[in-house]
């Protein structure tokens, strides 16, 4: 097992990464507290892992909440459903919420924990690759609104994160690839050597080789822990971790939540960000081509945005992006592989060229 620490003063916490961790109740014991435990999951993950997860709390009174699966249910109704069960059951401030699932369950549960009785403790037990490398770490919690992705939420850190890599064996291949988009993001924006390593090991990683996957999760968590420790609430460097997301969130919202996987729209957004960086003259065309090739050919990701999102829709949705300031969309772009920058002064004609490039992105 590997432990990566997120250093945030009194809110510091460990990320435990390894095999068979759902059987290691002793790991969680220091983080449980003295109250009742509520495990929140969904109707896909609960049948697979709820019984095992319950055994992590052998001495506690455990309640389970099973939400409907999917991004389309990451909304205020889910939050309200959790509040209703907690209030009806007279759950007090010592209650511990446990998020057992992917990023959707993690974001919902974290937000419920941040707001119930003005804040109760929670633990992340991420069960997708995306959640193990990104969403369970760093304390971004929240839900979608029909007018925008992740628009309602709070920064609220978990007490610890337990990432059991064995659970990835049941994850559909499409979901593994979606998680790898967030993985490649770290390399592109922060660590060129990691990007090269991912490209060189794409076959083994794509086949879910357990050693390579564990190494991948560890590196991502180390990068995320470092960035979050520097800038917990995203007033600076943390914004870089949104590479591809300004485009991706717009596609996700315009297409209807759940039609494209979050990670798939991130993959498209990474290629669009590379394309725009190239149009600005910040990276060479060969670099942009390589980025597209690694995503599309090495990892088999969808990289072309859907043709039915208009420029007007993109601009409207991107202006609601959380990074937008004073009516300006701020993009995370690349000066090189491994070097991201945030810029809010992009010439509209260049942006429109990227939004309409289609098959010609990065070509
Ligand atoms: P998800 O939670 O919808 O999970 C993907 C699918 O896999 C679901 O159908 C789920 O039920 C299923 N599943 C989960 N674990 C499984 C397992 N072990 N075996 C079989 N099936 C399993 O999606 P996701 O990709 O994990 O997360 C995407 C969400 O995360 C988005 O809402 C995105 O906005 C959010 N996100 C948040 C952050 C953050 O910092 N908070 C970062 C990145 C993404
Ligand atoms: N997923 C980007 C962040 O947590 O900041």
Coordinates of C-alpha atoms and ligand atoms in Angstrom, one line a residue:
X1 CA 0.0 0.0 0.0
X2 CA 1.1 3.6 -0.7
X3 CA 0.0 6.6 1.3
X4 CA 0.0 10.1 -0.2
X5 CA -0.6 12.9 2.2
X6 CA -2.6 16.0 1.4
X7 CA -1.0 18.7 3.6
X8 CA -3.6 21.3 4.6
X9 CA -2.8 22.1 8.2
X10 CA -5.4 20.8 10.5
X11 CA -7.5 19.6 7.5
X12 CA -4.6 17.4 6.3
X13 CA -5.5 13.8 5.3
X14 CA -4.1 10.6 3.8
X15 CA -4.9 8.9 0.5
X16 CA -4.5 5.2 0.9
X17 CA -3.9 3.5 -2.5
X18 CA -3.5 -0.3 -2.9
X19 CA -5.0 -3.7 -3.4
X20 CA -7.5 -5.3 -1.1
X21 CA -8.0 -2.1 1.0
X22 CA -11.8 -2.7 1.4
X23 CA -10.7 -5.6 3.7
X24 CA -8.6 -3.3 5.9
X25 CA -10.9 -1.9 8.5
X26 CA -8.0 -0.9 10.7
X27 CA -6.9 1.8 8.1
X28 CA -10.2 3.7 8.6
X29 CA -10.5 3.3 12.4
X30 CA -8.7 6.6 13.2
X31 CA -11.1 8.6 10.9
X32 CA -14.5 7.2 11.9
X33 CA -15.4 9.2 15.0
X34 CA -18.0 8.3 17.6
X35 CA -21.2 8.7 15.6
X36 CA -23.3 6.7 13.2
X37 CA -22.1 5.9 9.7
X38 CA -24.1 6.5 6.5
X39 CA -22.7 4.9 3.3
X40 CA -23.9 6.7 0.1
X41 CA -23.6 4.7 -3.1
X42 CA -25.6 4.1 -6.3
X43 CA -27.6 1.2 -7.8
X44 CA -24.6 0.0 -9.9
X45 CA -21.9 0.1 -7.3
X46 CA -23.9 -0.9 -4.2
X47 CA -24.7 -4.4 -5.4
X48 CA -20.9 -4.9 -6.1
X49 CA -19.3 -3.4 -3.1
X50 CA -21.8 -2.2 -0.4
X51 CA -21.5 -5.4 1.7
X52 CA -17.7 -5.2 1.7
X53 CA -17.8 -1.5 2.5
X54 CA -20.1 -2.1 5.4
X55 CA -17.4 -4.4 6.9
X56 CA -15.0 -1.4 7.1
X57 CA -17.2 -0.2 10.0
X58 CA -17.5 -3.3 12.2
X59 CA -18.4 -1.5 15.4
X60 CA -20.7 1.2 14.0
X61 CA -24.4 1.5 13.3
X62 CA -24.3 1.6 9.5
X63 CA -27.1 3.0 7.3
X64 CA -27.0 2.9 3.5
X65 CA -28.4 5.3 0.9
X66 CA -28.5 4.1 -2.7
X67 CA -29.0 6.8 -5.3
X68 CA -29.9 6.2 -9.0
X69 CA -26.8 5.9 -11.1
X70 CA -25.5 8.6 -13.5
X71 CA -24.5 12.1 -14.1
X72 CA -28.1 13.0 -14.9
X73 CA -28.8 12.5 -11.2
X74 CA -26.0 14.7 -9.9
X75 CA -28.4 17.4 -8.9
X76 CA -30.1 19.1 -5.9
X77 CA -32.8 16.3 -5.8
X78 CA -30.1 13.8 -4.8
X79 CA -28.9 16.2 -2.1
X80 CA -32.4 16.8 -0.9
X81 CA -33.0 13.0 -0.8
X82 CA -29.9 12.5 1.4
X83 CA -31.0 15.4 3.8
X84 CA -34.4 13.9 4.1
X85 CA -33.1 10.5 5.2
X86 CA -30.6 12.1 7.6
X87 CA -33.2 14.4 9.2
X88 CA -35.9 11.7 9.4
X89 CA -33.4 9.4 11.1
X90 CA -32.2 12.2 13.5
X91 CA -28.6 11.8 12.4
X92 CA -26.5 14.2 14.5
X93 CA -23.3 16.1 14.0
X94 CA -21.2 13.1 14.8
X95 CA -22.5 11.3 11.8
X96 CA -19.9 10.2 9.2
X97 CA -20.9 10.1 5.5
X98 CA -19.0 7.7 3.3
X99 CA -19.0 8.1 -0.5
X100 CA -18.8 4.7 -2.2
X101 CA -18.7 5.2 -5.9
X102 CA -17.3 7.3 -8.7
X103 CA -17.0 11.0 -9.1
X104 CA -20.8 11.5 -9.2
X105 CA -21.4 9.8 -5.8
X106 CA -18.3 11.5 -4.4
X107 CA -19.3 15.0 -5.4
X108 CA -22.9 14.5 -4.2
X109 CA -21.9 13.0 -0.9
X110 CA -19.2 15.6 -0.2
X111 CA -21.6 18.4 -0.8
X112 CA -24.2 16.8 1.5
X113 CA -21.5 16.4 4.1
X114 CA -20.4 20.1 3.7
X115 CA -23.9 21.4 4.2
X116 CA -25.8 19.0 6.5
X117 CA -26.0 20.6 10.0
X118 CA -23.4 23.1 8.6
X119 CA -20.9 20.3 8.0
X120 CA -20.2 16.7 9.1
X121 CA -17.3 14.5 8.5
X122 CA -17.0 12.4 5.3
X123 CA -14.7 9.8 3.8
X124 CA -14.1 9.1 0.1
X125 CA -14.0 5.4 -1.1
X126 CA -13.6 6.1 -4.8
X127 CA -14.4 3.2 -7.2
X128 CA -13.6 4.5 -10.6
X129 CA -10.2 5.4 -12.1
X130 CA -11.4 9.0 -12.5
X131 CA -12.4 9.2 -8.9
X132 CA -9.2 7.6 -7.7
X133 CA -6.9 9.9 -9.6
X134 CA -8.8 13.1 -9.3
X135 CA -12.3 13.7 -7.9
X136 CA -12.0 12.0 -4.5
X137 CA -8.9 14.2 -3.7
X138 CA -8.9 18.0 -3.1
X139 CA -12.3 18.7 -1.6
X140 CA -14.3 20.0 -4.6
X141 CA -17.9 18.9 -4.0
X142 CA -21.1 19.8 -5.6
X143 CA -23.8 19.1 -8.2
X144 CA -24.9 20.2 -11.6
X145 CA -27.6 22.8 -12.6
X146 CA -29.4 22.6 -15.9
X147 CA -27.7 25.8 -16.9
X148 CA -24.2 24.7 -16.0
X149 CA -22.0 21.8 -14.8
X150 CA -20.8 21.7 -11.2
X151 CA -22.3 25.1 -10.5
X152 CA -23.5 24.5 -7.0
X153 CA -21.0 23.3 -4.5
X154 CA -18.4 23.8 -1.8
X155 CA -14.7 23.2 -1.1
X156 CA -14.9 20.6 1.7
X157 CA -12.1 18.1 2.4
X158 CA -12.7 14.5 3.3
X159 CA -11.1 13.0 6.5
X160 CA -9.3 10.4 4.3
X161 CA -9.5 8.7 0.9
X162 CA -9.4 4.9 0.6
X163 CA -8.6 3.9 -3.1
X164 CA -8.8 0.1 -3.4
X165 CA -7.4 -0.6 -6.9
X166 CA -9.1 -4.1 -7.0
X167 CA -12.5 -2.5 -7.6
X168 CA -11.3 -1.2 -11.0
X169 CA -11.6 -4.8 -12.3
X170 CA -15.3 -4.4 -12.6
X171 CA -15.2 -1.0 -14.3
X172 CA -16.3 -1.0 -17.9
X173 CA -13.5 -0.2 -20.4
X174 CA -15.2 3.0 -21.6
X175 CA -15.1 4.3 -18.0
X176 CA -11.4 3.4 -17.7
X177 CA -10.6 5.4 -20.8
X178 CA -12.7 8.3 -19.4
X179 CA -10.5 8.3 -16.3
X180 CA -7.4 8.2 -18.4
X181 CA -8.3 11.6 -19.9
X182 CA -7.9 13.2 -16.4
X183 CA -4.7 11.2 -16.0
X184 CA -3.2 12.6 -19.3
X185 CA -4.4 16.1 -18.2
X186 CA -1.9 16.0 -15.3
X187 CA 1.0 15.1 -17.6
X188 CA 0.0 17.8 -20.2
X189 CA -0.4 20.6 -17.7
X190 CA 2.2 19.8 -15.0
X191 CA 4.6 17.0 -15.8
X192 CA 6.0 16.3 -19.2
X193 CA 7.9 13.2 -18.1
X194 CA 4.7 11.7 -16.8
X195 CA 3.0 12.4 -20.1
X196 CA 5.9 10.7 -21.9
X197 CA 5.7 7.7 -19.5
X198 CA 2.0 7.4 -20.1
X199 CA 2.5 7.5 -23.9
X200 CA 5.2 4.8 -23.7
X201 CA 3.1 2.6 -21.4
X202 CA -0.3 3.2 -23.1
X203 CA -0.8 -0.4 -24.1
X204 CA -0.3 -1.9 -20.6
X205 CA -2.3 0.9 -19.0
X206 CA -5.1 0.5 -21.6
X207 CA -5.2 -3.3 -20.6
X208 CA -5.4 -2.2 -17.0
X209 CA -2.1 -3.8 -15.9
X210 CA -2.4 -3.5 -12.2
X211 CA 1.2 -2.4 -11.5
X212 CA 1.1 0.3 -14.2
X213 CA -2.4 1.5 -13.0
X214 CA -1.2 1.7 -9.4
X215 CA 1.8 3.8 -10.5
X216 CA -0.5 6.0 -12.5
X217 CA -2.9 6.6 -9.6
X218 CA 0.0 7.3 -7.2
X219 CA 1.6 9.9 -9.5
X220 CA -1.7 11.6 -10.1
X221 CA -2.5 11.7 -6.4
X222 CA 1.0 13.1 -5.7
X223 CA 0.5 15.9 -8.3
X224 CA -3.0 16.7 -7.0
X225 CA -1.9 16.7 -3.4
X226 CA 1.0 19.1 -4.2
X227 CA -1.3 21.4 -6.2
X228 CA -4.1 21.4 -3.6
X229 CA -1.7 22.0 -0.7
X230 CA -0.4 25.1 -2.6
X231 CA -3.9 26.4 -3.6
X232 CA -6.8 24.7 -1.9
X233 CA -9.5 27.1 -3.2
X234 CA -8.2 27.6 -6.7
X235 CA -7.1 31.2 -6.6
X236 CA -4.0 30.3 -8.6
X237 CA -2.1 27.2 -9.6
X238 CA -5.1 24.8 -9.0
X239 CA -6.9 26.3 -12.0
X240 CA -4.3 24.5 -14.2
X241 CA -6.0 21.2 -13.3
X242 CA -9.0 22.4 -15.3
X243 CA -7.1 22.0 -18.6
X244 CA -9.7 20.9 -21.2
X245 CA -12.6 21.5 -18.8
X246 CA -13.8 24.8 -20.1
X247 CA -14.5 23.2 -23.4
X248 CA -15.5 19.9 -21.9
X249 CA -18.0 21.2 -19.5
X250 CA -19.7 23.2 -22.3
X251 CA -20.0 20.1 -24.4
X252 CA -21.3 18.1 -21.4
X253 CA -24.0 20.7 -20.6
X254 CA -24.9 21.3 -24.3
X255 CA -25.2 17.5 -25.0
X256 CA -27.3 16.8 -21.9
X257 CA -25.7 15.3 -18.8
X258 CA -24.8 11.6 -19.3
X259 CA -24.7 11.5 -23.0
X260 CA -21.0 11.9 -23.1
X261 CA -18.9 10.7 -20.1
X262 CA -17.2 13.5 -18.2
X263 CA -13.8 12.1 -19.1
X264 CA -14.7 11.8 -22.7
X265 CA -15.5 15.5 -22.9
X266 CA -12.3 16.3 -21.1
X267 CA -10.4 14.3 -23.8
X268 CA -12.1 16.5 -26.5
X269 CA -11.3 19.6 -24.4
X270 CA -7.6 18.6 -24.1
X271 CA -7.4 18.5 -27.9
X272 CA -9.3 21.8 -28.3
X273 CA -6.9 23.4 -25.7
X274 CA -3.9 22.1 -27.6
X275 CA -5.4 23.4 -30.9
X276 CA -6.0 26.8 -29.5
X277 CA -2.5 26.9 -27.9
X278 CA -1.1 26.1 -31.4
X279 CA -3.2 28.8 -33.1
X280 CA -1.8 31.3 -30.5
X281 CA 1.7 30.2 -31.5
X282 CA 2.5 28.9 -28.0
X283 CA 3.2 25.3 -29.1
X284 CA 4.3 23.9 -32.4
X285 CA 2.0 22.0 -34.7
X286 CA 4.0 18.9 -34.2
X287 CA 3.4 19.1 -30.4
X288 CA -0.3 19.6 -31.0
X289 CA -0.4 16.7 -33.4
X290 CA 1.4 14.5 -30.8
X291 CA -1.1 15.4 -28.1
X292 CA -4.0 14.4 -30.3
X293 CA -2.3 11.2 -31.5
X294 CA -1.5 10.1 -27.9
X295 CA -5.2 10.5 -26.9
X296 CA -6.7 9.2 -30.0
X297 CA -4.3 6.5 -31.2
X298 CA -2.5 5.3 -28.0
X299 CA -5.5 5.5 -25.7
X300 CA -8.4 5.2 -28.2
X301 CA -10.3 8.2 -26.8
X302 CA -12.9 10.2 -28.6
X303 CA -11.3 13.5 -29.4
X304 CA -13.7 15.2 -31.8
X305 CA -16.4 17.4 -30.2
X306 CA -20.0 16.7 -31.3
X307 CA -20.8 18.8 -34.4
X308 CA -24.1 20.0 -33.1
X309 CA -22.8 22.4 -30.5
X310 CA -22.8 25.9 -32.1
X311 CA -20.2 28.6 -31.5
X312 CA -23.0 30.6 -29.8
X313 CA -23.7 27.8 -27.4
X314 CA -20.1 27.3 -26.6
X315 CA -19.5 31.0 -25.9
X316 CA -22.7 31.2 -23.7
X317 CA -21.8 28.2 -21.7
X318 CA -18.1 29.0 -21.3
X319 CA -19.0 32.5 -20.0
X320 CA -20.7 30.7 -17.1
X321 CA -17.5 28.7 -16.4
X322 CA -16.3 29.2 -12.8
X323 CA -13.0 30.7 -14.0
X324 CA -14.7 33.4 -16.1
X325 CA -14.1 37.0 -14.7
X326 CA -15.7 40.3 -15.7
X327 CA -17.3 38.8 -18.8
X328 CA -14.1 37.2 -20.0
X329 CA -13.7 33.4 -20.5
X330 CA -10.4 32.3 -19.0
X331 CA -8.8 29.3 -20.6
X332 CA -6.1 26.9 -19.4
X333 CA -3.7 26.5 -22.3
X334 CA -0.3 25.1 -23.0
X335 CA 3.1 26.8 -23.5
X336 CA 4.6 23.3 -23.8
X337 CA 3.8 19.8 -22.7
X338 CA 4.0 19.9 -19.0
X339 CA 3.6 23.7 -18.8
X340 CA 0.1 25.1 -18.4
X341 CA -1.0 28.7 -18.3
X342 CA -4.3 30.5 -17.6
X343 CA -5.2 33.3 -20.1
X344 CA -8.3 35.5 -20.4
X345 CA -7.3 37.5 -23.4
X346 CA -7.8 35.2 -26.3
X347 CA -8.7 36.7 -29.7
X348 CA -12.2 35.7 -30.6
X349 CA -11.4 34.7 -34.2
X350 CA -8.8 32.2 -33.0
X351 CA -11.2 30.7 -30.5
X352 CA -13.9 30.4 -33.2
X353 CA -11.4 28.6 -35.4
X354 CA -10.9 26.1 -32.7
X355 CA -14.6 25.7 -32.0
X356 CA -15.3 25.0 -35.7
X357 CA -12.2 23.0 -36.6
X358 CA -13.8 19.6 -36.2
X359 CA -11.7 16.9 -37.9
X360 CA -8.9 19.5 -38.4
X361 CA -8.2 20.0 -34.7
X362 CA -4.5 19.9 -34.1
X363 CA -3.8 19.3 -37.8
Ligands
LIG1 P1 -19.4 8.1 -12.3 O1 -19.4 8.4 -10.9 O2 -20.7 8.3 -13.1 O3 -19.0 6.6 -12.6 C1 -19.0 6.0 -13.8 C2 -19.8 4.8 -14.0 O4 -19.1 3.7 -13.4 C3 -21.2 4.9 -13.3 O5 -22.1 4.2 -14.0 C4 -20.9 4.1 -11.9 O6 -22.0 3.6 -11.3 C5 -20.0 3.0 -12.4 N1 -19.0 2.5 -11.5 C6 -18.4 3.1 -10.5 N2 -17.5 2.3 -9.9 C7 -17.6 1.1 -10.5 C8 -16.9 -0.1 -10.4 N3 -15.9 -0.3 -9.5 N4 -17.3 -1.2 -11.2 C9 -18.3 -1.0 -12.1 N5 -19.0 0.1 -12.3 C10 -18.6 1.2 -11.5 O7 -18.3 8.9 -13.1 P2 -16.8 9.2 -12.8 O8 -16.1 9.2 -14.2 O9 -16.3 8.4 -11.7 O10 -16.9 10.7 -12.3 C11 -17.3 11.8 -13.1 C12 -17.8 12.9 -12.2 O11 -16.7 13.4 -11.4 C13 -18.4 14.1 -13.0 O12 -19.6 14.5 -12.4 C14 -17.3 15.2 -12.8 O13 -17.8 16.5 -12.8 C15 -16.8 14.8 -11.4 N6 -15.4 15.3 -11.2 C16 -15.2 15.9 -10.0 C17 -13.9 16.3 -9.7 C18 -13.6 16.9 -8.3 O14 -12.5 17.4 -8.1 N7 -14.6 16.9 -7.4 C19 -12.8 16.1 -10.6 C20 -13.1 15.4 -11.7 C21 -14.4 15.0 -12.0
LIG2 N1 -10.4 18.4 -11.0 C1 -9.7 19.6 -10.8 C2 -9.6 20.1 -9.4 O1 -9.9 19.3 -8.5 O2 -9.1 21.1 -9.2

